[in-house]
Coordinates of C-alpha atoms in Angstrom, one line a residue:
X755 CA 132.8 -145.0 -44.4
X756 CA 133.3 -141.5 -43.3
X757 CA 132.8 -141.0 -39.5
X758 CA 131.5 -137.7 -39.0
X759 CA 133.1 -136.0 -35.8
X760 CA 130.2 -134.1 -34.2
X761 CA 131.5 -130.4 -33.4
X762 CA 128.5 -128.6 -31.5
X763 CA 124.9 -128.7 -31.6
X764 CA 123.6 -125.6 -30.2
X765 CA 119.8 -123.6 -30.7
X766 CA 117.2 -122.0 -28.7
X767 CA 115.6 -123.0 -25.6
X768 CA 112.1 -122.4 -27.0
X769 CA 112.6 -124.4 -30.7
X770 CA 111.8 -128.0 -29.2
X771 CA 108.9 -126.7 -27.1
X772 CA 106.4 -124.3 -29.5
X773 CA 102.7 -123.2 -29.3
X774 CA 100.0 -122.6 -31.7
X775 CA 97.9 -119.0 -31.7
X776 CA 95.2 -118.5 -33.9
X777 CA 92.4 -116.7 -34.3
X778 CA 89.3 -118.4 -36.2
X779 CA 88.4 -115.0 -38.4
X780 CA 91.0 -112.5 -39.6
X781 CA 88.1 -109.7 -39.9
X782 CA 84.6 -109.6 -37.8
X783 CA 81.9 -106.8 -37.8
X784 CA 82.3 -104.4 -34.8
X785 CA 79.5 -105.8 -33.2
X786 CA 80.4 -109.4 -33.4
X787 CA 83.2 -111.6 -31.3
X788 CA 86.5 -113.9 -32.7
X789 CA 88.1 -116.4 -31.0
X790 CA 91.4 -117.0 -29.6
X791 CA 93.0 -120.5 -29.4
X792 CA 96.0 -121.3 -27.6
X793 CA 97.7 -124.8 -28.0
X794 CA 100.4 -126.6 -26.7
X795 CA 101.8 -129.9 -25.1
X796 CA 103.5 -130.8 -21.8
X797 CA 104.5 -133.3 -19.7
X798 CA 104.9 -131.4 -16.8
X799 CA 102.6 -131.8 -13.9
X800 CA 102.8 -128.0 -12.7
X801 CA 99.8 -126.0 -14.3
X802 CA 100.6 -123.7 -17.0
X803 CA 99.6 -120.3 -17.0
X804 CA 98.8 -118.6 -20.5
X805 CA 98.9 -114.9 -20.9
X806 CA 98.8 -112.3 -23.7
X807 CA 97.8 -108.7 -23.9
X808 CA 95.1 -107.1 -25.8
X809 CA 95.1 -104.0 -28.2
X810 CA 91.3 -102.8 -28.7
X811 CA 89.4 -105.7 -27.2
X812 CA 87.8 -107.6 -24.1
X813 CA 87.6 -111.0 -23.0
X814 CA 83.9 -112.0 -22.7
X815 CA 84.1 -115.9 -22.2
X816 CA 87.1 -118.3 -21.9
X817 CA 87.7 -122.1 -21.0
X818 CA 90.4 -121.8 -18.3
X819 CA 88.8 -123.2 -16.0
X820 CA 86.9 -125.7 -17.9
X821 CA 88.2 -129.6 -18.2
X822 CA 87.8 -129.0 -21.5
X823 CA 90.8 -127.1 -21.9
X824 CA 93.2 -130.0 -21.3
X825 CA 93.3 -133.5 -22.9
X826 CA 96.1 -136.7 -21.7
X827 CA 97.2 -138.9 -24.0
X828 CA 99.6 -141.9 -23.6
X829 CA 102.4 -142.1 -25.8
X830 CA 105.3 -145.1 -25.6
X831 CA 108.5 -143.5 -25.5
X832 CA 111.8 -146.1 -24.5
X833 CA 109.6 -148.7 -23.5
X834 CA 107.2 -147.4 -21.1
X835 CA 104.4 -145.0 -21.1
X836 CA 104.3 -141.6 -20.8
X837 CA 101.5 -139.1 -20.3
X838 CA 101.3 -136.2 -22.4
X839 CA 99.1 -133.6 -21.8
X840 CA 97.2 -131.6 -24.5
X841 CA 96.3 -128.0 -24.0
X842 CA 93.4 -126.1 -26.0
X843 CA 92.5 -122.9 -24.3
X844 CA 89.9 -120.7 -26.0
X845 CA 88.8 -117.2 -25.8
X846 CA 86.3 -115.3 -27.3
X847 CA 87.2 -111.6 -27.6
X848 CA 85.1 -108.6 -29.1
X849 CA 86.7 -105.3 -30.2
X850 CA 85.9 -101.9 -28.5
X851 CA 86.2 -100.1 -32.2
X852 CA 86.2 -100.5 -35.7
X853 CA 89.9 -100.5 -36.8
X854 CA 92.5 -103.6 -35.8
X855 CA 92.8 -105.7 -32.9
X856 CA 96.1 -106.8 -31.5
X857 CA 96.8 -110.0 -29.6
X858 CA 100.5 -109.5 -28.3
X859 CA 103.3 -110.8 -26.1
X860 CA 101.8 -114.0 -26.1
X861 CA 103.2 -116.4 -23.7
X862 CA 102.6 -119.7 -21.8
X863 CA 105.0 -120.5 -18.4
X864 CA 105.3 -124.1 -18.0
X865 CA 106.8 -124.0 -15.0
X866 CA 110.7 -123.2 -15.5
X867 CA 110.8 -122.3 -19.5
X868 CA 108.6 -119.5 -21.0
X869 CA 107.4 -119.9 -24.6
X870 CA 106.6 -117.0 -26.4
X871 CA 104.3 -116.9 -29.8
X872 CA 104.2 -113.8 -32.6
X873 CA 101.6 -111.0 -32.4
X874 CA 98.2 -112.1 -34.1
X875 CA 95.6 -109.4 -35.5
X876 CA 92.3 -108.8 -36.5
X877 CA 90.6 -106.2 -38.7
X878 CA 87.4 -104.6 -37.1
X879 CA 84.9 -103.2 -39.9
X880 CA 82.7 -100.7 -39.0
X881 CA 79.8 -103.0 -40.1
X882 CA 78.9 -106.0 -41.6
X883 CA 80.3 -106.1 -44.9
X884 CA 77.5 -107.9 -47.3
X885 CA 78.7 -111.2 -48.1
X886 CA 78.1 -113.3 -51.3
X887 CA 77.5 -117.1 -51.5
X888 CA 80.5 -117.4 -53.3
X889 CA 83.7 -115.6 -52.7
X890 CA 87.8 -116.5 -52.1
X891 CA 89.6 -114.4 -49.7
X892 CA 93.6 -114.5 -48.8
X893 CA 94.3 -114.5 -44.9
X894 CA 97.8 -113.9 -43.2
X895 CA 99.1 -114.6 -39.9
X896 CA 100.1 -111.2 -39.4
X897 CA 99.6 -107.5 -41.2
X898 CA 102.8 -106.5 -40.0
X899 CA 106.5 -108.0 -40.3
X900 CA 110.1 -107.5 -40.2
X901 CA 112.5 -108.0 -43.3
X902 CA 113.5 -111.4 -43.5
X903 CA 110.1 -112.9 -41.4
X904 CA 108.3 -115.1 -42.3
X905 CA 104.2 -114.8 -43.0
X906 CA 102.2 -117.5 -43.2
X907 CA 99.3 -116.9 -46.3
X908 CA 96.1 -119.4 -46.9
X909 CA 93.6 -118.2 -49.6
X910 CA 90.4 -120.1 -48.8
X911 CA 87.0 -120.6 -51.3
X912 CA 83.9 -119.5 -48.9
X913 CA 80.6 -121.2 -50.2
X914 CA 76.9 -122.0 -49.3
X915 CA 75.9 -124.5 -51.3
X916 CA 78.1 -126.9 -54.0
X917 CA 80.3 -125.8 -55.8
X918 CA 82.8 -128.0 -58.6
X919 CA 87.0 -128.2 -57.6
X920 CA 88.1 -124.3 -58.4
X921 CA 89.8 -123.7 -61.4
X922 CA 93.1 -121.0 -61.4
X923 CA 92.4 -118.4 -63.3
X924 CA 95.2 -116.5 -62.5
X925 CA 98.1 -116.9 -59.8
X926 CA 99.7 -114.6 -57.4
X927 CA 103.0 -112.9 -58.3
X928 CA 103.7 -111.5 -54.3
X929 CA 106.1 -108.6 -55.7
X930 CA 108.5 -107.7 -53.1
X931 CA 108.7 -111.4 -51.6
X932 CA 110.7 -114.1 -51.7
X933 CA 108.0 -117.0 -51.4
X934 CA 107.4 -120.6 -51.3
X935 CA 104.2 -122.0 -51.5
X936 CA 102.0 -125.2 -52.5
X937 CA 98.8 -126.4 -54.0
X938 CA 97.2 -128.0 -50.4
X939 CA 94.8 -131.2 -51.0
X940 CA 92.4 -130.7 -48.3
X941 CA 88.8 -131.4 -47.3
X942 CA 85.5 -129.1 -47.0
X943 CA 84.8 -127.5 -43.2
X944 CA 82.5 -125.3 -41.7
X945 CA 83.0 -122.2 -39.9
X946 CA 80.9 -119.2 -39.0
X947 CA 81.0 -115.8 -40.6
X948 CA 79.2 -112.7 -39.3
X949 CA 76.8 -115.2 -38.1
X950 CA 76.4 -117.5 -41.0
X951 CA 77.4 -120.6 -41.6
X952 CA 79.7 -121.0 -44.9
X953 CA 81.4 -123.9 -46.1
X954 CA 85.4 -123.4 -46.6
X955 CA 88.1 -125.2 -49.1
X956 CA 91.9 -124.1 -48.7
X957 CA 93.3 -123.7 -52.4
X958 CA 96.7 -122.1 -51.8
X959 CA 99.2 -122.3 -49.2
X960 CA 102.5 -120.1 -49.1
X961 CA 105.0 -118.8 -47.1
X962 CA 106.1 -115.0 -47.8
X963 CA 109.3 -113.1 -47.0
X964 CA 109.5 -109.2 -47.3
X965 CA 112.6 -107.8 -49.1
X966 CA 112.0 -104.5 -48.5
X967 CA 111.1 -102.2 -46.7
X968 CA 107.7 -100.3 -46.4
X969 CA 104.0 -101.2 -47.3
X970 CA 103.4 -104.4 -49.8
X971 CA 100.4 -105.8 -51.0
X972 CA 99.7 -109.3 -51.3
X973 CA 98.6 -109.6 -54.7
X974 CA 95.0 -111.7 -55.3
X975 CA 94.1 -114.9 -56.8
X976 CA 91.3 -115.7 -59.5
X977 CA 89.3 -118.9 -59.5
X978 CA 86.7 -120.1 -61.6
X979 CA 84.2 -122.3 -60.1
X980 CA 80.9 -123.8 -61.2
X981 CA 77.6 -123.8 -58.8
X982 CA 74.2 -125.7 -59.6
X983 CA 71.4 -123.0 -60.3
X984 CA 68.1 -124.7 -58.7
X985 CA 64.6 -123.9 -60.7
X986 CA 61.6 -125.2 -59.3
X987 CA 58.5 -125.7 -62.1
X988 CA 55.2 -127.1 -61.5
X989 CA 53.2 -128.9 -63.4
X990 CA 49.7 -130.5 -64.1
X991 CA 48.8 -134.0 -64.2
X992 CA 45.6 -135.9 -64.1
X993 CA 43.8 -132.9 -62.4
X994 CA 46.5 -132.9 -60.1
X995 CA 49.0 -130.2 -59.4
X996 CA 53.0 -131.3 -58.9
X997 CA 56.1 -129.0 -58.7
X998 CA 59.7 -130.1 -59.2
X999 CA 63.1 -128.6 -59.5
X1000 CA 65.8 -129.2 -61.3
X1001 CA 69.6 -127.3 -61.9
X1002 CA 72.0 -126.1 -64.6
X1003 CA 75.9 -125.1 -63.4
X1004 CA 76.3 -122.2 -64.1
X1005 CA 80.3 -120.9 -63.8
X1006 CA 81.5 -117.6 -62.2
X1007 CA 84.9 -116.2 -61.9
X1008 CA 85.7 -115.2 -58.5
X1009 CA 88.9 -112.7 -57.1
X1010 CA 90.3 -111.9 -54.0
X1011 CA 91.6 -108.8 -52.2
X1012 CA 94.6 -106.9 -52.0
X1013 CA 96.0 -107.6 -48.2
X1014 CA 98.0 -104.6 -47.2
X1015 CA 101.4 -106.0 -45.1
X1016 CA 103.5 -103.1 -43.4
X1017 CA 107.6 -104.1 -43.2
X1018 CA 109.3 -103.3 -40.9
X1019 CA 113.6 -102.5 -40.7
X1020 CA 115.5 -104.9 -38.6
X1021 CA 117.0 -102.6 -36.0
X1022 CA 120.6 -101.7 -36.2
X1023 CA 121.6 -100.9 -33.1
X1024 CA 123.2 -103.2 -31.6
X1025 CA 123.6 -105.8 -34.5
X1026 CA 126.3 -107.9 -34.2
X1027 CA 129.0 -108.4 -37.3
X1028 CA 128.1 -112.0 -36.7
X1029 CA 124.4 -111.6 -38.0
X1030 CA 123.4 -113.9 -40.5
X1031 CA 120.5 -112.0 -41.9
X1032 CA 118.1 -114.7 -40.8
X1033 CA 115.0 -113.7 -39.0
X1034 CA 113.2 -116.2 -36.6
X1035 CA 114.4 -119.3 -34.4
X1036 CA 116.9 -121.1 -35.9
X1037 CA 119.4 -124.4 -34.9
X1038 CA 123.3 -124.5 -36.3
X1039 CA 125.1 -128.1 -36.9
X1040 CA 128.7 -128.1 -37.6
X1041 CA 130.9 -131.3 -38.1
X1042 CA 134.4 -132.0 -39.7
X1043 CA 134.8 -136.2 -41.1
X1044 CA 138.5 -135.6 -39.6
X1045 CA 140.8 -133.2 -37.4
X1046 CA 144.5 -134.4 -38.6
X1047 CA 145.0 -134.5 -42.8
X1048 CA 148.5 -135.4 -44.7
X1049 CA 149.6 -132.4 -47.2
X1050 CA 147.7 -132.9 -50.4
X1051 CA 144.7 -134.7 -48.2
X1052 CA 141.1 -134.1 -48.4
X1053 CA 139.3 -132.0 -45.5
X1054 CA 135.6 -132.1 -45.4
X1055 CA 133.0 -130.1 -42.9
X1056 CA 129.3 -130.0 -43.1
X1057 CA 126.7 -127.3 -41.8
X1058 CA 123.2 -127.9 -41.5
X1059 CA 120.9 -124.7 -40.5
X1060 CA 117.6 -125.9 -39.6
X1061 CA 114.8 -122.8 -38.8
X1062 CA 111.6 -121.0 -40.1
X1063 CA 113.9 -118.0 -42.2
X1064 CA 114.9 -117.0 -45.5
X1065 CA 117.4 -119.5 -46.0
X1066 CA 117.3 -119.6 -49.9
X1067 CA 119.5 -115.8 -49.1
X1068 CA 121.8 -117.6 -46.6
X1069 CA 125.1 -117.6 -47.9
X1070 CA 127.6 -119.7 -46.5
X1071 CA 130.0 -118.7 -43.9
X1072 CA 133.5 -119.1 -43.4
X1073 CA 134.8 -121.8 -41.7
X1074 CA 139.1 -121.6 -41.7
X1075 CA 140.8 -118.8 -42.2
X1076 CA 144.4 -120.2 -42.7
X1077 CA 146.4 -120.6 -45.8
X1078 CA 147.4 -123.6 -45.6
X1079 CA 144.4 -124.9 -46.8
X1080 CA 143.3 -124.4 -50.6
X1081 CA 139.3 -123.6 -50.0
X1082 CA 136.8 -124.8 -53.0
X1083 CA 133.5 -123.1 -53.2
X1084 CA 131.1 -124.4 -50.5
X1085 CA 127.9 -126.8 -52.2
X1086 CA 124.7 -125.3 -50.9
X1087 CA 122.0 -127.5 -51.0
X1088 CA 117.9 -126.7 -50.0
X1089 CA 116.9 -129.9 -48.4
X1090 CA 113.0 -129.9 -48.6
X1091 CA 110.7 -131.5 -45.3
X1092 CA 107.4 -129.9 -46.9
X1093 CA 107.3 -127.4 -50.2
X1094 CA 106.6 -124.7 -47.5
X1095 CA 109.5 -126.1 -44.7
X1096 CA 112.9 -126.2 -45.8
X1097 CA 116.4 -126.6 -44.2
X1098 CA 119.6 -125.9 -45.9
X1099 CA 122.9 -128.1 -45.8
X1100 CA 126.8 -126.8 -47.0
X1101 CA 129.5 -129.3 -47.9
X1102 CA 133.0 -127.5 -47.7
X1103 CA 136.4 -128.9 -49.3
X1104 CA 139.0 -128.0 -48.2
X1105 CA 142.8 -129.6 -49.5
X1106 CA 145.9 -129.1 -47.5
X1107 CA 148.4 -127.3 -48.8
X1108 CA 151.5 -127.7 -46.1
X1109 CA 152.3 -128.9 -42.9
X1110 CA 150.7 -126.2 -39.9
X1111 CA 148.6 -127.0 -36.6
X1112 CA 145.5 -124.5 -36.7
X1113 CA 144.5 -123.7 -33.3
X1114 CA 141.3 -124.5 -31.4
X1115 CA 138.7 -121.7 -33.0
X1116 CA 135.3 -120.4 -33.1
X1117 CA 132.4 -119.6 -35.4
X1118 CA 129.2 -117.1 -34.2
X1119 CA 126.3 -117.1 -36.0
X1120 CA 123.1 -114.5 -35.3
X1121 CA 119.9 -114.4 -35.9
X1122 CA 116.9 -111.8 -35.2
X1123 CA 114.2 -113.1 -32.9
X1124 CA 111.4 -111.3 -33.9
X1125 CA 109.3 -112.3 -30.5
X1126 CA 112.1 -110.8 -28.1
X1127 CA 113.2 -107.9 -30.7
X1128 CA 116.6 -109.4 -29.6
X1129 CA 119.6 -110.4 -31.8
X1130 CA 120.6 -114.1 -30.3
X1131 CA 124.1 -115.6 -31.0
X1132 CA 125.0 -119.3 -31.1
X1133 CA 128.7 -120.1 -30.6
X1134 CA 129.9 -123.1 -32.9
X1135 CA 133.4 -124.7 -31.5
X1136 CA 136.2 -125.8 -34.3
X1137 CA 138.5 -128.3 -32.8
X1138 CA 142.6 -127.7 -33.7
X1139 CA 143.8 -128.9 -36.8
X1140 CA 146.8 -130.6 -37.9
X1141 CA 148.0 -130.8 -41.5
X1142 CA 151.1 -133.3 -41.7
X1143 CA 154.0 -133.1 -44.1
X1144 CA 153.7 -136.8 -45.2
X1145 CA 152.3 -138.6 -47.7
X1146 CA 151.0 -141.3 -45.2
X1147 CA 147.0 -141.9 -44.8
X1148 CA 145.5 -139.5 -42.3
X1149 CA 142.9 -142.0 -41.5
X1150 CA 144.2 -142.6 -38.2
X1151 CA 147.0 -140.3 -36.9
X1152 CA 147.9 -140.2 -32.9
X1153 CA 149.3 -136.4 -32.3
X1154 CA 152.3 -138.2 -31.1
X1155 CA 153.4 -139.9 -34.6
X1156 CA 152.6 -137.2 -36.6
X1157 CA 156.0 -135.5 -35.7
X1158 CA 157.9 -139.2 -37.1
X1159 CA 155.7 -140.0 -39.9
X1160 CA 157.6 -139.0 -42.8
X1161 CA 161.0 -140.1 -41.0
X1162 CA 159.1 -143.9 -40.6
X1163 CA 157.7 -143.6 -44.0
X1164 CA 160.9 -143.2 -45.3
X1165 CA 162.9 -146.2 -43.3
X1166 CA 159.8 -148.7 -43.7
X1167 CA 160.2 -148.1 -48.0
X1168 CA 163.9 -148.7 -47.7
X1169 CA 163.6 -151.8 -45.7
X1170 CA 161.0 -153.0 -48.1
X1171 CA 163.2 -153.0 -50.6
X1172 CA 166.1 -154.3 -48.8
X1173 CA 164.6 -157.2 -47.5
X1174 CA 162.7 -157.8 -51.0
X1175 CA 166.3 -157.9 -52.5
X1176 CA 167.4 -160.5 -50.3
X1177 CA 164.6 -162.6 -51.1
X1178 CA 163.8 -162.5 -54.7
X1179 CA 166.8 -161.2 -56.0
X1180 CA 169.4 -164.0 -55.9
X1181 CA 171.9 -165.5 -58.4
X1182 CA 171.3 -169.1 -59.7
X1183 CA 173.1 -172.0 -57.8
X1184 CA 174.5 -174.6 -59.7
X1185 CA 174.8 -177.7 -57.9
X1186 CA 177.7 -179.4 -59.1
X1187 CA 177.1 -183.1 -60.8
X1188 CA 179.3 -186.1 -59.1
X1189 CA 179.1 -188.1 -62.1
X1190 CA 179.1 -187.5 -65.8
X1191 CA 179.7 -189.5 -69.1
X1192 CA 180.1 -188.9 -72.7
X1193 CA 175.7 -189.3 -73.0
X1194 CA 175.4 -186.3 -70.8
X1195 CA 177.8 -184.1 -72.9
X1196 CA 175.6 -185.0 -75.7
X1197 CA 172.3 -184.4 -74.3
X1198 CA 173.5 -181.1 -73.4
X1199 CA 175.0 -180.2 -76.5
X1200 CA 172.1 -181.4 -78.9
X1201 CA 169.4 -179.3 -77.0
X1202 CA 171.7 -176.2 -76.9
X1203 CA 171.8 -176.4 -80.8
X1204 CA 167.9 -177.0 -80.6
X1205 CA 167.0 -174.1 -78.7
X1206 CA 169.5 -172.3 -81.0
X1207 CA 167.6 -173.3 -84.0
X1208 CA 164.2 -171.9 -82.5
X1209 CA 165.9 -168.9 -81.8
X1210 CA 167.0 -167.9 -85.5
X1211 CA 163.7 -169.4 -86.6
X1212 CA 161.7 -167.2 -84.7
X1213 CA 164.0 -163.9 -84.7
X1214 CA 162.0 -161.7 -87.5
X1215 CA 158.6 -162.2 -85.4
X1216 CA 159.5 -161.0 -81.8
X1217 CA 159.0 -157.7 -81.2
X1218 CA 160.9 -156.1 -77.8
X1219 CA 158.4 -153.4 -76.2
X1220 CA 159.9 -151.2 -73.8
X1221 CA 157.2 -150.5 -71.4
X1222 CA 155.3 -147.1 -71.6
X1223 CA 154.9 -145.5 -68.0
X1224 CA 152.0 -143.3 -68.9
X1225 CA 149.8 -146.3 -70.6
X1226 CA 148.3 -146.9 -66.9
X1227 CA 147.3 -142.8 -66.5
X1228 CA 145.9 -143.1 -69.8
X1229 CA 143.4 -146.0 -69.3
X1230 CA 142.6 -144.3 -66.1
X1231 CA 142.7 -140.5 -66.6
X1232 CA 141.6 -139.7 -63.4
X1233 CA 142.3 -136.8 -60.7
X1234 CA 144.0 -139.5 -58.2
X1235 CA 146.0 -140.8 -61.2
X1236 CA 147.4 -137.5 -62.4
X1237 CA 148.0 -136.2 -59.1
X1238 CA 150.5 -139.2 -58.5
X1239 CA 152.1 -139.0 -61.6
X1240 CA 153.1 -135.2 -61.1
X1241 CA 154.4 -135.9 -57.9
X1242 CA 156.1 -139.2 -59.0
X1243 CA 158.4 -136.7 -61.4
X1244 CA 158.2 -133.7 -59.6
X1245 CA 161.4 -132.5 -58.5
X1246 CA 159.6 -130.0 -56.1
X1247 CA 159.8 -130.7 -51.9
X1248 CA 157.0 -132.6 -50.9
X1249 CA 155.4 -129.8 -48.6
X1250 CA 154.6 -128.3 -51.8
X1251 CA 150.9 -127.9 -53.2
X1252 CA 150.2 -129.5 -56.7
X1253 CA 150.0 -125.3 -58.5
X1254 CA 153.2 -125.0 -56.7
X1255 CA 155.2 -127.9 -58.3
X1256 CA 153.8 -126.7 -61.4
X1257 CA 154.5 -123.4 -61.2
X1258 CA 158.1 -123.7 -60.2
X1259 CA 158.9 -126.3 -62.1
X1260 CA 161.3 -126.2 -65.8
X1261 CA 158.7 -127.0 -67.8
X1262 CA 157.3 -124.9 -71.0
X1263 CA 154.7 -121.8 -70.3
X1264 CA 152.1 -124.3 -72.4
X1265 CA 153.0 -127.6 -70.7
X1266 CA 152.8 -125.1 -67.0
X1267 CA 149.3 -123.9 -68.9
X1268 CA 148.3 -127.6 -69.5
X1269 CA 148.9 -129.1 -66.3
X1270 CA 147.5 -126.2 -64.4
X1271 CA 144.1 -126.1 -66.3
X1272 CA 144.3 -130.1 -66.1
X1273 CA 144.9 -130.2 -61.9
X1274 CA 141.6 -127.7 -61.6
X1275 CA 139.2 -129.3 -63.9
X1276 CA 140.4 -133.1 -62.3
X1277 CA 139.6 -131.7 -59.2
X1278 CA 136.2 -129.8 -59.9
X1279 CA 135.0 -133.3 -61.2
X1280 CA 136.4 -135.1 -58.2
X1281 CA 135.1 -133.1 -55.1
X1282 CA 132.1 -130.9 -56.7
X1283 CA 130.4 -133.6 -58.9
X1284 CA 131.6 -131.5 -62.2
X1285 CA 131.3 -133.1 -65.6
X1286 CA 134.7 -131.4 -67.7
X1287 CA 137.0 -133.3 -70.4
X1288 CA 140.2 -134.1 -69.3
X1289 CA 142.7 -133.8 -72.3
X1290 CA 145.6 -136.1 -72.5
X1291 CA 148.4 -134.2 -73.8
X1292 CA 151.6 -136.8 -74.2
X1293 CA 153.9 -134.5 -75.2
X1294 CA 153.4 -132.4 -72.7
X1295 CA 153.5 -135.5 -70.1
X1296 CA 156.6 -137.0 -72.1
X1297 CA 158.2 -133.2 -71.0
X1298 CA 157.5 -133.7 -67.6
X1299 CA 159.1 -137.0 -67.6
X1300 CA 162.3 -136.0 -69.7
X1301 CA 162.6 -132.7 -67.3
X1302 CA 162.4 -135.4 -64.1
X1303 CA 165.1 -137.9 -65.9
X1304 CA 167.5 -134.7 -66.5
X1305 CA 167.3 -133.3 -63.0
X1306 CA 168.2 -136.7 -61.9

């Protein structure tokens, strides 16, 4: 089991602790209000206070100082109770002119950290826009964005009466986006528009990011739905008059509008070379399963980036610089909490090449906060690391033996084999008889001649096999396998990487060809899950082999 060595763990103040802005219409009449709701958790017994600033509008009623406003609920955390408290503050605002209204630089103190939330805005018609009892509309979190932000984009169904599940008539592209999004199984509420009560059903949930510059459109969506068509009739029975009604579903096709988004440039003054490209709060998780490897040993590293950005265009960094390691290409991998909220993992492999100590380093990583209009930094540390010229296990290597391994290596092997001489290689001893007689001698003699008998009788069916050294690599044609046996008779040094015995070794230009194609492919399908044949050539082994037994 691999035992990850955590290397730093470092984000923003403000990613644990978040708050919720919304506002309950994205367009109202000039003469009617919206509301503004705030909401957020604490613990903390000192009162927050919640402020924002306003772009064409007025507060007319609010809930701060209502006990309405805050909720405590008990939560078990470590074996005792905690109290959490709830916070829902509420405005209702109304615009001073037809056009947009701006809720910015929203913030809540909570007494020691400051949370901050993204601009939210409102479009302000001139006046009420007719409404139908049936109509979809497509409502964003924000008209305007940087490259790279993210947008949050629900089309809704709006309704009076019934209506059957919507039918997609056609989907949105969103040209000029990068976008995730999801089919959302949610239930019916009510909510007020202009005045009137409408029933809404969310349809479509996504998550859009601009990729360029300038003024997009987020393109609409076409259901089909089906609504009951009440007739009342009366009729005339035994002098009496009665009326009923009844319905036919009748089915109507329904589109949404174009939403105009304006995007925005991410400043370039002052961005640093470290800059990621990722827009938004974002954490950085770096860890290495080792910090001392053998020459021709494995060195794996792992970075997890964990935030609300584009991180489908996140490429992945570079970890080592030195080249003493060989570097394969980094696995990226999405790993998906929701369809719409995503983090993204990269496994690096890296195999050392020769012995070198890498000094203690660094990696910076930026990111564009689009609340603070700031680039922030987060400093990942790399410990030092030590590659060891020895073919001994790295699993567990003290700084202190890694300058004697390969001496202690070699004096353990040669008094292995000393002291398995002296105790399995030994002549016969013959114990000398004290007494023999003339029955011995003839005892002796007749099964001499018997096992000389068997001998000629069973001389044309023994075959003598002289062992084959490459019938083990050949059951087991594996990377392990053939990077032993290349070593095994390898004439090279030992600080050597596997292209470099190869390379400068007396073989053939094809059997160089061979073994170099052989060594990549082997380790492609041993450290990135490829899939490749794996030829076994024997002549071109059997050269190897005779090239080792004429060096020696």
């Amino acid at each position: 089991m691999i035992k990850w060595i955590l290397i730093s763990l470092l984000g923003l103040s403000t990613f644990a602790q978040t708050i919720t802005a919304k506002v309950n219409s994205s367009q109202v009449a000039l003469e009617d209000s919206f509301k503004l709701t705030i909401s957020f958790e604490s613990q903390s017994n000192v009162e927050p206070y919640v402020s924002f600033k306003l772009n064409n509008g007025e507060i007319i009623s609010d809930n701060t100082n209502d006990a309405s406003r805050m909720m405590v609920k008990g939560i078990f955390a470590g074996g005792k109770m905690i109290q959490k408290k709830i916070y829902n503050y509420v405005y209702e605002i109304r615009a001073r002119k037809p056009g947009t209204t701006v809720v910015k630089d929203i913030e809540v103190d909570l007494g020691g950290s400051v949370v901050k939330h993204r601009s939210l805005s409102v479009r302000i018609l001139r006046q009420r826009a007719a409404l139908q009892d049936y109509f979809v509309r497509a409502e964003v979190d924000k008209s305007q964005a940087y490259v790279g932000e993210r947008i949050d984009l629900n089309y809704y169904v709006y309704f009076k009466g019934e209506i059957t599940n919507p039918e997609f008539v056609k989907f949105p592209v969103q040209k000029g986006f990068l976008k995730r999004f999801e089919l959302p199984r949610t239930n019916v509420e009510r909510v007020s528009i202009q005045g009137e009560v409408y029933k809404r059903l969310l349809v479509y949930k996504s998550v859009l990011y601009p990729e360029k510059t300038g003024d997009l459109s987020i393109d609409p969506i076409e259901l089909r739905i089906q609504y009951p068509d009440y007739k009342s009739r009366r009729r005339n029975a035994f002098g009496m008059s009665f009326s009923f009604s009844s319905a036919t579903y009748k089915t109507k096709v329904i589109r949404s509008d174009r939403v105009k988004i304006k995007s925005i440039p991410i400043p370039t003054e002052n961005m640093p070379k470290s800059f990621t490209g990722l827009v938004g709060q974002h954490r950085f998780e770096l860890s290495f399963n080792k910090s001392k490897v053998v020459v021709n040993d494995v060195l794996e590293a792992r970075l997890n980036v964990v935030g609300d950005g584009a991180l489908e265009k996140f490429e992945a960094p570079r970890l080592i610089s030195s080249d003493a390691f060989e570097v394969f290409e980094a696995r990226a991998e999405m790993i998906e909490k929701t369809p719409l909220d995503k983090n993204k993992r990269f496994d690096y492999t890296y195999l050392a090449k020769y012995s070198e100590d890498i000094p203690k380093n660094s990696l910076e990583l930026s990111i564009f906060n689009p609340l603070t209009h700031q680039f922030e930094t987060t400093k990942l540390e790399i410990d030092a690391l030590s590659i060891i010229g020895s073919g001994t296990s790295s699993s567990n290597i003290s700084s202190k033996e890694a300058t004697t391994v390969a001496k202690e290596a070699k004096e353990n092997i040669r008094s292995t084999v000393e002291k398995n001489i002296q105790q399995n290689v030994m002549a016969p001893v013959f114990k000398p008889s004290q007494k023999r007689n003339i029955w011995t001698i003839i005892n002796y003699s007749l099964g001499a001649i018997a096992v000389f008998i068997l001998a000629l009788t069973a001389f044309p069916y023994i075959r003598l096999f002289k062992r084959d050294p490459l019938n083990d690599l050949k059951k087991n044609f594996v990377y392990s396998q053939i990077f032993h046996y290349i070593c095994t008779y390898s004439n090279n040094k030992s600080g050597d990487s596997l292209g470099d015995k190869i390379e400068n070794s007396n073989l053939s230009s094809e059997a160089r060809t061979y073994f170099s194609n052989l060594v990549e492919n082997a380790s492609k399908n041993e450290y990135k899950g490829a899939k490749l044949p794996l030829k076994f050539e024997k002549k071109y082994w059997n050269e190897l082999i005779r090239e080792s037994n004429e060096s020696n």
